[in-house]
Amino acid sequence: MIDALFIYGTLAPGQPNEDLLKPLAGHWEPGYVHGTLYPPGTPPIVAYPVIKLEPSGTLINGLIFTSAALRQHWQRLDHFEGEEYERVVTQARTTKGEPRTVYIYVLNETR
């Protein structure tokens, strides 16, 4: 089971929805993925940023949150993110270049 989440938006510390992850004990580290980051106000998602993963895309910085407690919270996080987002597995890298298998919420192109 994957116990890491790549965060690039409002779930990060200091952001509006940080309270969803704040109670969970875990480790934060800077990291990145490749793709296209659509900022808030860009259709089809208007209110929040969203990523479309693309191996040849631009480097998108974020945070990797690792916590065994995430296993009990995926359903709650999926509900919070809604049908506009899809949780998928990808490879992120730390700023030291170390690979990490993580979940990430990306644009749900099948809705």
Backbone as XML, in Angstrom:
<?xml version="1.0"?>
<chain id="A" units="angstrom">
  <residue number="1" name="MET">
    <atom name="N" x="0.849" y="-1.186" z="0.000"/>
    <atom name="CA" x="0.000" y="0.000" z="0.000"/>
    <atom name="C" x="0.890" y="1.243" z="0.000"/>
  </residue>
  <residue number="2" name="ILE">
    <atom name="N" x="0.526" y="2.188" z="-0.790"/>
    <atom name="CA" x="1.285" y="3.437" z="-0.889"/>
    <atom name="C" x="0.912" y="4.343" z="0.274"/>
  </residue>
  <residue number="3" name="ASP">
    <atom name="N" x="1.929" y="4.890" z="0.914"/>
    <atom name="CA" x="1.689" y="5.757" z="2.075"/>
    <atom name="C" x="2.309" y="7.136" z="1.888"/>
  </residue>
  <residue number="4" name="ALA">
    <atom name="N" x="2.295" y="7.603" z="0.620"/>
    <atom name="CA" x="2.845" y="8.926" z="0.328"/>
    <atom name="C" x="1.937" y="9.652" z="-0.660"/>
  </residue>
  <residue number="5" name="LEU">
    <atom name="N" x="1.868" y="10.963" z="-0.504"/>
    <atom name="CA" x="1.033" y="11.810" z="-1.349"/>
    <atom name="C" x="1.849" y="13.003" z="-1.812"/>
  </residue>
  <residue number="6" name="PHE">
    <atom name="N" x="1.839" y="13.254" z="-3.133"/>
    <atom name="CA" x="2.483" y="14.452" z="-3.672"/>
    <atom name="C" x="1.464" y="15.580" z="-3.633"/>
  </residue>
  <residue number="7" name="ILE">
    <atom name="N" x="1.855" y="16.673" z="-3.004"/>
    <atom name="CA" x="0.945" y="17.800" z="-2.786"/>
    <atom name="C" x="1.494" y="19.036" z="-3.489"/>
  </residue>
  <residue number="8" name="TYR">
    <atom name="N" x="0.623" y="19.698" z="-4.244"/>
    <atom name="CA" x="1.041" y="20.880" z="-4.995"/>
    <atom name="C" x="0.060" y="22.032" z="-4.840"/>
  </residue>
  <residue number="9" name="GLY">
    <atom name="N" x="-0.897" y="21.883" z="-3.949"/>
    <atom name="CA" x="-1.932" y="22.913" z="-3.839"/>
    <atom name="C" x="-2.373" y="23.163" z="-2.420"/>
  </residue>
  <residue number="10" name="THR">
    <atom name="N" x="-3.671" y="23.190" z="-2.215"/>
    <atom name="CA" x="-4.247" y="23.701" z="-0.972"/>
    <atom name="C" x="-4.125" y="22.778" z="0.233"/>
  </residue>
  <residue number="11" name="LEU">
    <atom name="N" x="-3.631" y="21.545" z="0.056"/>
    <atom name="CA" x="-3.429" y="20.648" z="1.197"/>
    <atom name="C" x="-2.080" y="20.870" z="1.879"/>
  </residue>
  <residue number="12" name="ALA">
    <atom name="N" x="-1.216" y="21.658" z="1.280"/>
    <atom name="CA" x="0.134" y="21.888" z="1.814"/>
    <atom name="C" x="0.093" y="22.744" z="3.080"/>
  </residue>
  <residue number="13" name="PRO">
    <atom name="N" x="1.100" y="22.608" z="3.926"/>
    <atom name="CA" x="1.174" y="23.463" z="5.122"/>
    <atom name="C" x="1.117" y="24.942" z="4.741"/>
  </residue>
  <residue number="14" name="GLY">
    <atom name="N" x="0.329" y="25.687" z="5.506"/>
    <atom name="CA" x="0.185" y="27.115" z="5.250"/>
    <atom name="C" x="-0.853" y="27.454" z="4.198"/>
  </residue>
  <residue number="15" name="GLN">
    <atom name="N" x="-1.478" y="26.431" z="3.615"/>
    <atom name="CA" x="-2.492" y="26.644" z="2.587"/>
    <atom name="C" x="-3.894" y="26.444" z="3.183"/>
  </residue>
  <residue number="16" name="PRO">
    <atom name="N" x="-4.933" y="26.870" z="2.467"/>
    <atom name="CA" x="-6.287" y="26.877" z="3.039"/>
    <atom name="C" x="-6.812" y="25.541" z="3.568"/>
  </residue>
  <residue number="17" name="ASN">
    <atom name="N" x="-6.395" y="24.424" z="2.983"/>
    <atom name="CA" x="-6.934" y="23.128" z="3.407"/>
    <atom name="C" x="-5.913" y="22.261" z="4.143"/>
  </residue>
  <residue number="18" name="GLU">
    <atom name="N" x="-4.921" y="22.899" z="4.735"/>
    <atom name="CA" x="-3.885" y="22.161" z="5.463"/>
    <atom name="C" x="-4.458" y="21.330" z="6.606"/>
  </residue>
  <residue number="19" name="ASP">
    <atom name="N" x="-5.609" y="21.725" z="7.138"/>
    <atom name="CA" x="-6.197" y="21.018" z="8.281"/>
    <atom name="C" x="-6.558" y="19.565" z="7.976"/>
  </residue>
  <residue number="20" name="LEU">
    <atom name="N" x="-6.700" y="19.218" z="6.708"/>
    <atom name="CA" x="-7.033" y="17.838" z="6.360"/>
    <atom name="C" x="-5.885" y="16.874" z="6.657"/>
  </residue>
  <residue number="21" name="LEU">
    <atom name="N" x="-4.652" y="17.346" z="6.563"/>
    <atom name="CA" x="-3.498" y="16.480" z="6.812"/>
    <atom name="C" x="-2.784" y="16.796" z="8.120"/>
  </residue>
  <residue number="22" name="LYS">
    <atom name="N" x="-3.041" y="17.949" z="8.681"/>
    <atom name="CA" x="-2.342" y="18.401" z="9.891"/>
    <atom name="C" x="-2.386" y="17.391" z="11.037"/>
  </residue>
  <residue number="23" name="PRO">
    <atom name="N" x="-3.520" y="16.708" z="11.291"/>
    <atom name="CA" x="-3.566" y="15.770" z="12.421"/>
    <atom name="C" x="-2.745" y="14.493" z="12.205"/>
  </residue>
  <residue number="24" name="LEU">
    <atom name="N" x="-2.318" y="14.221" z="10.973"/>
    <atom name="CA" x="-1.615" y="12.977" z="10.679"/>
    <atom name="C" x="-0.120" y="13.123" z="10.945"/>
  </residue>
  <residue number="25" name="ALA">
    <atom name="N" x="0.420" y="12.181" z="11.702"/>
    <atom name="CA" x="1.867" y="12.166" z="11.923"/>
    <atom name="C" x="2.530" y="11.712" z="10.632"/>
  </residue>
  <residue number="26" name="GLY">
    <atom name="N" x="3.570" y="12.425" z="10.233"/>
    <atom name="CA" x="4.246" y="12.051" z="8.999"/>
    <atom name="C" x="5.440" y="12.932" z="8.727"/>
  </residue>
  <residue number="27" name="HIS">
    <atom name="N" x="6.007" y="12.730" z="7.549"/>
    <atom name="CA" x="7.229" y="13.422" z="7.142"/>
    <atom name="C" x="6.974" y="14.181" z="5.838"/>
  </residue>
  <residue number="28" name="TRP">
    <atom name="N" x="7.377" y="15.442" z="5.824"/>
    <atom name="CA" x="7.257" y="16.288" z="4.635"/>
    <atom name="C" x="8.636" y="16.474" z="4.023"/>
  </residue>
  <residue number="29" name="GLU">
    <atom name="N" x="8.720" y="16.396" z="2.698"/>
    <atom name="CA" x="9.974" y="16.725" z="2.024"/>
    <atom name="C" x="9.659" y="17.334" z="0.663"/>
  </residue>
  <residue number="30" name="PRO">
    <atom name="N" x="10.485" y="18.280" z="0.242"/>
    <atom name="CA" x="10.267" y="18.888" z="-1.067"/>
    <atom name="C" x="10.501" y="17.866" z="-2.172"/>
  </residue>
  <residue number="31" name="GLY">
    <atom name="N" x="9.735" y="17.996" z="-3.237"/>
    <atom name="CA" x="9.894" y="17.098" z="-4.368"/>
    <atom name="C" x="9.311" y="17.703" z="-5.622"/>
  </residue>
  <residue number="32" name="TYR">
    <atom name="N" x="9.277" y="16.888" z="-6.672"/>
    <atom name="CA" x="8.738" y="17.383" z="-7.938"/>
    <atom name="C" x="8.221" y="16.233" z="-8.793"/>
  </residue>
  <residue number="33" name="VAL">
    <atom name="N" x="7.357" y="16.589" z="-9.726"/>
    <atom name="CA" x="6.873" y="15.702" z="-10.784"/>
    <atom name="C" x="6.983" y="16.488" z="-12.089"/>
  </residue>
  <residue number="34" name="HIS">
    <atom name="N" x="6.724" y="15.816" z="-13.206"/>
    <atom name="CA" x="6.707" y="16.491" z="-14.506"/>
    <atom name="C" x="5.292" y="16.477" z="-15.076"/>
  </residue>
  <residue number="35" name="GLY">
    <atom name="N" x="4.914" y="17.588" z="-15.674"/>
    <atom name="CA" x="3.588" y="17.687" z="-16.271"/>
    <atom name="C" x="3.249" y="19.118" z="-16.587"/>
  </residue>
  <residue number="36" name="THR">
    <atom name="N" x="1.957" y="19.381" z="-16.637"/>
    <atom name="CA" x="1.450" y="20.733" z="-16.843"/>
    <atom name="C" x="0.607" y="21.098" z="-15.635"/>
  </residue>
  <residue number="37" name="LEU">
    <atom name="N" x="0.902" y="22.231" z="-15.044"/>
    <atom name="CA" x="0.136" y="22.731" z="-13.904"/>
    <atom name="C" x="-0.813" y="23.811" z="-14.402"/>
  </residue>
  <residue number="38" name="TYR">
    <atom name="N" x="-2.095" y="23.557" z="-14.218"/>
    <atom name="CA" x="-3.113" y="24.536" z="-14.582"/>
    <atom name="C" x="-3.491" y="25.305" z="-13.325"/>
  </residue>
  <residue number="39" name="PRO">
    <atom name="N" x="-3.256" y="26.619" z="-13.297"/>
    <atom name="CA" x="-3.557" y="27.404" z="-12.098"/>
    <atom name="C" x="-5.057" y="27.592" z="-11.905"/>
  </residue>
  <residue number="40" name="PRO">
    <atom name="N" x="-5.457" y="28.030" z="-10.709"/>
    <atom name="CA" x="-6.878" y="28.330" z="-10.485"/>
    <atom name="C" x="-7.385" y="29.313" z="-11.536"/>
  </residue>
  <residue number="41" name="GLY">
    <atom name="N" x="-8.607" y="29.109" z="-11.961"/>
    <atom name="CA" x="-9.193" y="29.985" z="-12.971"/>
    <atom name="C" x="-9.073" y="29.438" z="-14.377"/>
  </residue>
  <residue number="42" name="THR">
    <atom name="N" x="-8.338" y="28.311" z="-14.528"/>
    <atom name="CA" x="-8.180" y="27.694" z="-15.839"/>
    <atom name="C" x="-9.210" y="26.586" z="-16.005"/>
  </residue>
  <residue number="43" name="PRO">
    <atom name="N" x="-10.064" y="26.660" z="-17.031"/>
    <atom name="CA" x="-11.015" y="25.566" z="-17.241"/>
    <atom name="C" x="-10.254" y="24.262" z="-17.504"/>
  </residue>
  <residue number="44" name="PRO">
    <atom name="N" x="-10.757" y="23.118" z="-17.113"/>
    <atom name="CA" x="-12.095" y="22.896" z="-16.586"/>
    <atom name="C" x="-12.200" y="23.078" z="-15.077"/>
  </residue>
  <residue number="45" name="ILE">
    <atom name="N" x="-11.094" y="23.194" z="-14.375"/>
    <atom name="CA" x="-11.132" y="23.395" z="-12.927"/>
    <atom name="C" x="-10.962" y="24.887" z="-12.677"/>
  </residue>
  <residue number="46" name="VAL">
    <atom name="N" x="-11.924" y="25.505" z="-12.060"/>
    <atom name="CA" x="-11.875" y="26.953" z="-11.893"/>
    <atom name="C" x="-11.284" y="27.366" z="-10.553"/>
  </residue>
  <residue number="47" name="ALA">
    <atom name="N" x="-11.599" y="26.657" z="-9.492"/>
    <atom name="CA" x="-11.265" y="27.134" z="-8.149"/>
    <atom name="C" x="-9.878" y="26.743" z="-7.652"/>
  </residue>
  <residue number="48" name="TYR">
    <atom name="N" x="-9.305" y="25.656" z="-8.165"/>
    <atom name="CA" x="-8.067" y="25.129" z="-7.585"/>
    <atom name="C" x="-7.071" y="24.759" z="-8.675"/>
  </residue>
  <residue number="49" name="PRO">
    <atom name="N" x="-5.792" y="24.674" z="-8.319"/>
    <atom name="CA" x="-4.810" y="24.215" z="-9.307"/>
    <atom name="C" x="-5.002" y="22.726" z="-9.592"/>
  </residue>
  <residue number="50" name="VAL">
    <atom name="N" x="-4.598" y="22.297" z="-10.774"/>
    <atom name="CA" x="-4.673" y="20.879" z="-11.135"/>
    <atom name="C" x="-3.505" y="20.532" z="-12.057"/>
  </residue>
  <residue number="51" name="ILE">
    <atom name="N" x="-3.025" y="19.307" z="-11.919"/>
    <atom name="CA" x="-1.894" y="18.828" z="-12.719"/>
    <atom name="C" x="-2.371" y="17.795" z="-13.727"/>
  </residue>
  <residue number="52" name="LYS">
    <atom name="N" x="-1.786" y="17.864" z="-14.908"/>
    <atom name="CA" x="-1.877" y="16.781" z="-15.881"/>
    <atom name="C" x="-0.458" y="16.237" z="-16.003"/>
  </residue>
  <residue number="53" name="LEU">
    <atom name="N" x="-0.248" y="14.983" z="-15.588"/>
    <atom name="CA" x="1.086" y="14.391" z="-15.624"/>
    <atom name="C" x="1.528" y="14.152" z="-17.059"/>
  </residue>
  <residue number="54" name="GLU">
    <atom name="N" x="2.768" y="14.525" z="-17.345"/>
    <atom name="CA" x="3.365" y="14.326" z="-18.662"/>
    <atom name="C" x="4.861" y="14.136" z="-18.450"/>
  </residue>
  <residue number="55" name="PRO">
    <atom name="N" x="5.414" y="12.965" z="-18.825"/>
    <atom name="CA" x="6.840" y="12.717" z="-18.590"/>
    <atom name="C" x="7.762" y="13.785" z="-19.183"/>
  </residue>
  <residue number="56" name="SER">
    <atom name="N" x="7.365" y="14.372" z="-20.307"/>
    <atom name="CA" x="8.208" y="15.397" z="-20.929"/>
    <atom name="C" x="7.753" y="16.813" z="-20.564"/>
  </residue>
  <residue number="57" name="GLY">
    <atom name="N" x="6.846" y="16.912" z="-19.601"/>
    <atom name="CA" x="6.334" y="18.221" z="-19.187"/>
    <atom name="C" x="7.321" y="18.988" z="-18.330"/>
  </residue>
  <residue number="58" name="THR">
    <atom name="N" x="6.901" y="20.138" z="-17.893"/>
    <atom name="CA" x="7.756" y="20.977" z="-17.059"/>
    <atom name="C" x="7.857" y="20.411" z="-15.648"/>
  </residue>
  <residue number="59" name="LEU">
    <atom name="N" x="8.902" y="20.797" z="-14.963"/>
    <atom name="CA" x="9.110" y="20.378" z="-13.583"/>
    <atom name="C" x="8.143" y="21.153" z="-12.696"/>
  </residue>
  <residue number="60" name="ILE">
    <atom name="N" x="7.377" y="20.429" z="-11.893"/>
    <atom name="CA" x="6.401" y="21.044" z="-10.990"/>
    <atom name="C" x="6.805" y="20.727" z="-9.567"/>
  </residue>
  <residue number="61" name="ASN">
    <atom name="N" x="7.143" y="21.754" z="-8.821"/>
    <atom name="CA" x="7.555" y="21.579" z="-7.432"/>
    <atom name="C" x="6.352" y="21.377" z="-6.530"/>
  </residue>
  <residue number="62" name="GLY">
    <atom name="N" x="6.574" y="20.612" z="-5.485"/>
    <atom name="CA" x="5.542" y="20.376" z="-4.493"/>
    <atom name="C" x="6.160" y="19.763" z="-3.260"/>
  </residue>
  <residue number="63" name="LEU">
    <atom name="N" x="5.342" y="19.076" z="-2.493"/>
    <atom name="CA" x="5.794" y="18.412" z="-1.276"/>
    <atom name="C" x="5.357" y="16.958" z="-1.308"/>
  </residue>
  <residue number="64" name="ILE">
    <atom name="N" x="6.213" y="16.099" z="-0.795"/>
    <atom name="CA" x="5.878" y="14.690" z="-0.632"/>
    <atom name="C" x="5.586" y="14.479" z="0.846"/>
  </residue>
  <residue number="65" name="PHE">
    <atom name="N" x="4.358" y="14.072" z="1.132"/>
    <atom name="CA" x="3.953" y="13.788" z="2.509"/>
    <atom name="C" x="3.868" y="12.281" z="2.661"/>
  </residue>
  <residue number="66" name="THR">
    <atom name="N" x="4.654" y="11.741" z="3.594"/>
    <atom name="CA" x="4.681" y="10.305" z="3.841"/>
    <atom name="C" x="4.144" y="10.033" z="5.232"/>
  </residue>
  <residue number="67" name="SER">
    <atom name="N" x="3.143" y="9.158" z="5.310"/>
    <atom name="CA" x="2.528" y="8.830" z="6.590"/>
    <atom name="C" x="1.775" y="7.509" z="6.469"/>
  </residue>
  <residue number="68" name="ALA">
    <atom name="N" x="2.054" y="6.577" z="7.379"/>
    <atom name="CA" x="1.296" y="5.326" z="7.404"/>
    <atom name="C" x="-0.179" y="5.602" z="7.666"/>
  </residue>
  <residue number="69" name="ALA">
    <atom name="N" x="-0.486" y="6.704" z="8.324"/>
    <atom name="CA" x="-1.874" y="7.061" z="8.637"/>
    <atom name="C" x="-2.696" y="7.374" z="7.385"/>
  </residue>
  <residue number="70" name="LEU">
    <atom name="N" x="-2.045" y="7.715" z="6.284"/>
    <atom name="CA" x="-2.788" y="8.011" z="5.053"/>
    <atom name="C" x="-3.661" y="6.837" z="4.626"/>
  </residue>
  <residue number="71" name="ARG">
    <atom name="N" x="-3.235" y="5.626" z="4.938"/>
    <atom name="CA" x="-3.981" y="4.429" z="4.526"/>
    <atom name="C" x="-5.426" y="4.459" z="5.009"/>
  </residue>
  <residue number="72" name="GLN">
    <atom name="N" x="-5.642" y="5.054" z="6.167"/>
    <atom name="CA" x="-6.997" y="5.133" z="6.715"/>
    <atom name="C" x="-7.754" y="6.377" z="6.246"/>
  </residue>
  <residue number="73" name="HIS">
    <atom name="N" x="-7.116" y="7.219" z="5.437"/>
    <atom name="CA" x="-7.728" y="8.498" z="5.060"/>
    <atom name="C" x="-7.902" y="8.694" z="3.553"/>
  </residue>
  <residue number="74" name="TRP">
    <atom name="N" x="-7.543" y="7.703" z="2.736"/>
    <atom name="CA" x="-7.668" y="7.897" z="1.286"/>
    <atom name="C" x="-9.112" y="8.174" z="0.879"/>
  </residue>
  <residue number="75" name="GLN">
    <atom name="N" x="-10.054" y="7.440" z="1.443"/>
    <atom name="CA" x="-11.461" y="7.643" z="1.065"/>
    <atom name="C" x="-11.920" y="9.061" z="1.414"/>
  </residue>
  <residue number="76" name="ARG">
    <atom name="N" x="-11.535" y="9.551" z="2.573"/>
    <atom name="CA" x="-11.900" y="10.911" z="2.989"/>
    <atom name="C" x="-11.272" y="11.946" z="2.055"/>
  </residue>
  <residue number="77" name="LEU">
    <atom name="N" x="-10.003" y="11.743" z="1.687"/>
    <atom name="CA" x="-9.333" y="12.678" z="0.782"/>
    <atom name="C" x="-9.942" y="12.621" z="-0.618"/>
  </residue>
  <residue number="78" name="ASP">
    <atom name="N" x="-10.276" y="11.411" z="-1.076"/>
    <atom name="CA" x="-10.932" y="11.283" z="-2.389"/>
    <atom name="C" x="-12.250" y="12.063" z="-2.409"/>
  </residue>
  <residue number="79" name="HIS">
    <atom name="N" x="-13.019" y="11.936" z="-1.337"/>
    <atom name="CA" x="-14.290" y="12.656" z="-1.242"/>
    <atom name="C" x="-14.056" y="14.170" z="-1.251"/>
  </residue>
  <residue number="80" name="PHE">
    <atom name="N" x="-13.055" y="14.622" z="-0.512"/>
    <atom name="CA" x="-12.746" y="16.048" z="-0.469"/>
    <atom name="C" x="-12.358" y="16.562" z="-1.859"/>
  </residue>
  <residue number="81" name="GLU">
    <atom name="N" x="-11.503" y="15.835" z="-2.559"/>
    <atom name="CA" x="-11.026" y="16.289" z="-3.873"/>
    <atom name="C" x="-12.147" y="16.294" z="-4.909"/>
  </residue>
  <residue number="82" name="GLY">
    <atom name="N" x="-13.110" y="15.402" z="-4.764"/>
    <atom name="CA" x="-14.259" y="15.407" z="-5.668"/>
    <atom name="C" x="-13.982" y="14.744" z="-7.007"/>
  </residue>
  <residue number="83" name="GLU">
    <atom name="N" x="-15.005" y="14.738" z="-7.855"/>
    <atom name="CA" x="-14.905" y="14.027" z="-9.130"/>
    <atom name="C" x="-14.053" y="14.746" z="-10.173"/>
  </residue>
  <residue number="84" name="GLU">
    <atom name="N" x="-13.695" y="15.993" z="-9.925"/>
    <atom name="CA" x="-12.836" y="16.711" z="-10.870"/>
    <atom name="C" x="-11.407" y="16.178" z="-10.846"/>
  </residue>
  <residue number="85" name="TYR">
    <atom name="N" x="-11.052" y="15.526" z="-9.729"/>
    <atom name="CA" x="-9.701" y="15.000" z="-9.553"/>
    <atom name="C" x="-9.738" y="13.484" z="-9.493"/>
  </residue>
  <residue number="86" name="GLU">
    <atom name="N" x="-8.626" y="12.885" z="-9.881"/>
    <atom name="CA" x="-8.457" y="11.439" z="-9.806"/>
    <atom name="C" x="-7.141" y="11.159" z="-9.080"/>
  </residue>
  <residue number="87" name="ARG">
    <atom name="N" x="-7.176" y="10.231" z="-8.139"/>
    <atom name="CA" x="-5.947" y="9.851" z="-7.423"/>
    <atom name="C" x="-5.267" y="8.740" z="-8.211"/>
  </residue>
  <residue number="88" name="VAL">
    <atom name="N" x="-4.024" y="8.992" z="-8.618"/>
    <atom name="CA" x="-3.264" y="8.024" z="-9.404"/>
    <atom name="C" x="-1.887" y="7.832" z="-8.783"/>
  </residue>
  <residue number="89" name="VAL">
    <atom name="N" x="-1.255" y="6.730" z="-9.146"/>
    <atom name="CA" x="0.106" y="6.439" z="-8.704"/>
    <atom name="C" x="1.079" y="7.033" z="-9.710"/>
  </residue>
  <residue number="90" name="THR">
    <atom name="N" x="2.141" y="7.643" z="-9.207"/>
    <atom name="CA" x="3.191" y="8.156" z="-10.078"/>
    <atom name="C" x="4.517" y="8.109" z="-9.336"/>
  </residue>
  <residue number="91" name="GLN">
    <atom name="N" x="5.572" y="8.421" z="-10.059"/>
    <atom name="CA" x="6.892" y="8.548" z="-9.459"/>
    <atom name="C" x="7.209" y="10.026" z="-9.305"/>
  </residue>
  <residue number="92" name="ALA">
    <atom name="N" x="7.386" y="10.443" z="-8.079"/>
    <atom name="CA" x="7.891" y="11.792" z="-7.807"/>
    <atom name="C" x="9.369" y="11.644" z="-7.482"/>
  </residue>
  <residue number="93" name="ARG">
    <atom name="N" x="10.057" y="12.749" z="-7.430"/>
    <atom name="CA" x="11.462" y="12.745" z="-7.014"/>
    <atom name="C" x="11.654" y="13.796" z="-5.936"/>
  </residue>
  <residue number="94" name="THR">
    <atom name="N" x="12.532" y="13.469" z="-4.999"/>
    <atom name="CA" x="12.901" y="14.461" z="-3.999"/>
    <atom name="C" x="13.827" y="15.463" z="-4.664"/>
  </residue>
  <residue number="95" name="THR">
    <atom name="N" x="14.108" y="16.549" z="-3.993"/>
    <atom name="CA" x="15.026" y="17.538" z="-4.563"/>
    <atom name="C" x="16.446" y="16.985" z="-4.661"/>
  </residue>
  <residue number="96" name="LYS">
    <atom name="N" x="16.707" y="15.855" z="-3.999"/>
    <atom name="CA" x="18.006" y="15.172" z="-4.122"/>
    <atom name="C" x="17.993" y="14.175" z="-5.279"/>
  </residue>
  <residue number="97" name="GLY">
    <atom name="N" x="16.857" y="14.083" z="-5.977"/>
    <atom name="CA" x="16.741" y="13.184" z="-7.118"/>
    <atom name="C" x="16.321" y="11.769" z="-6.775"/>
  </residue>
  <residue number="98" name="GLU">
    <atom name="N" x="15.991" y="11.514" z="-5.520"/>
    <atom name="CA" x="15.584" y="10.172" z="-5.099"/>
    <atom name="C" x="14.135" y="9.913" z="-5.508"/>
  </residue>
  <residue number="99" name="PRO">
    <atom name="N" x="13.863" y="8.751" z="-6.136"/>
    <atom name="CA" x="12.489" y="8.452" z="-6.558"/>
    <atom name="C" x="11.608" y="8.073" z="-5.377"/>
  </residue>
  <residue number="100" name="ARG">
    <atom name="N" x="10.348" y="8.440" z="-5.474"/>
    <atom name="CA" x="9.340" y="8.081" z="-4.476"/>
    <atom name="C" x="8.058" y="7.688" z="-5.214"/>
  </residue>
  <residue number="101" name="THR">
    <atom name="N" x="7.516" y="6.541" z="-4.873"/>
    <atom name="CA" x="6.214" y="6.144" z="-5.405"/>
    <atom name="C" x="5.159" y="6.818" z="-4.543"/>
  </residue>
  <residue number="102" name="VAL">
    <atom name="N" x="4.312" y="7.601" z="-5.186"/>
    <atom name="CA" x="3.336" y="8.420" z="-4.459"/>
    <atom name="C" x="1.985" y="8.365" z="-5.158"/>
  </residue>
  <residue number="103" name="TYR">
    <atom name="N" x="0.968" y="8.722" z="-4.410"/>
    <atom name="CA" x="-0.307" y="9.075" z="-5.017"/>
    <atom name="C" x="-0.268" y="10.571" z="-5.297"/>
  </residue>
  <residue number="104" name="ILE">
    <atom name="N" x="-1.029" y="10.978" z="-6.294"/>
    <atom name="CA" x="-1.183" y="12.391" z="-6.626"/>
    <atom name="C" x="-2.598" y="12.578" z="-7.169"/>
  </residue>
  <residue number="105" name="TYR">
    <atom name="N" x="-3.195" y="13.707" z="-6.855"/>
    <atom name="CA" x="-4.507" y="14.033" z="-7.419"/>
    <atom name="C" x="-4.282" y="14.842" z="-8.687"/>
  </residue>
  <residue number="106" name="VAL">
    <atom name="N" x="-4.789" y="14.302" z="-9.803"/>
    <atom name="CA" x="-4.611" y="14.922" z="-11.115"/>
    <atom name="C" x="-5.978" y="15.195" z="-11.738"/>
  </residue>
  <residue number="107" name="LEU">
    <atom name="N" x="-5.954" y="15.882" z="-12.847"/>
    <atom name="CA" x="-7.173" y="16.161" z="-13.596"/>
    <atom name="C" x="-7.851" y="14.853" z="-13.999"/>
  </residue>
  <residue number="108" name="ASN">
    <atom name="N" x="-9.111" y="14.698" z="-13.653"/>
    <atom name="CA" x="-9.891" y="13.526" z="-14.038"/>
    <atom name="C" x="-10.433" y="13.773" z="-15.441"/>
  </residue>
  <residue number="109" name="GLU">
    <atom name="N" x="-9.796" y="13.170" z="-16.414"/>
    <atom name="CA" x="-10.179" y="13.400" z="-17.808"/>
    <atom name="C" x="-11.306" y="12.487" z="-18.271"/>
  </residue>
  <residue number="110" name="THR">
    <atom name="N" x="-11.776" y="11.588" z="-17.388"/>
    <atom name="CA" x="-12.841" y="10.661" z="-17.779"/>
    <atom name="C" x="-14.210" y="11.093" z="-17.284"/>
  </residue>
  <residue number="111" name="ARG">
    <atom name="N" x="-14.282" y="12.191" z="-16.566"/>
    <atom name="CA" x="-15.587" y="12.601" z="-16.018"/>
    <atom name="C" x="-16.431" y="13.280" z="-17.053"/>
  </residue>
</chain>
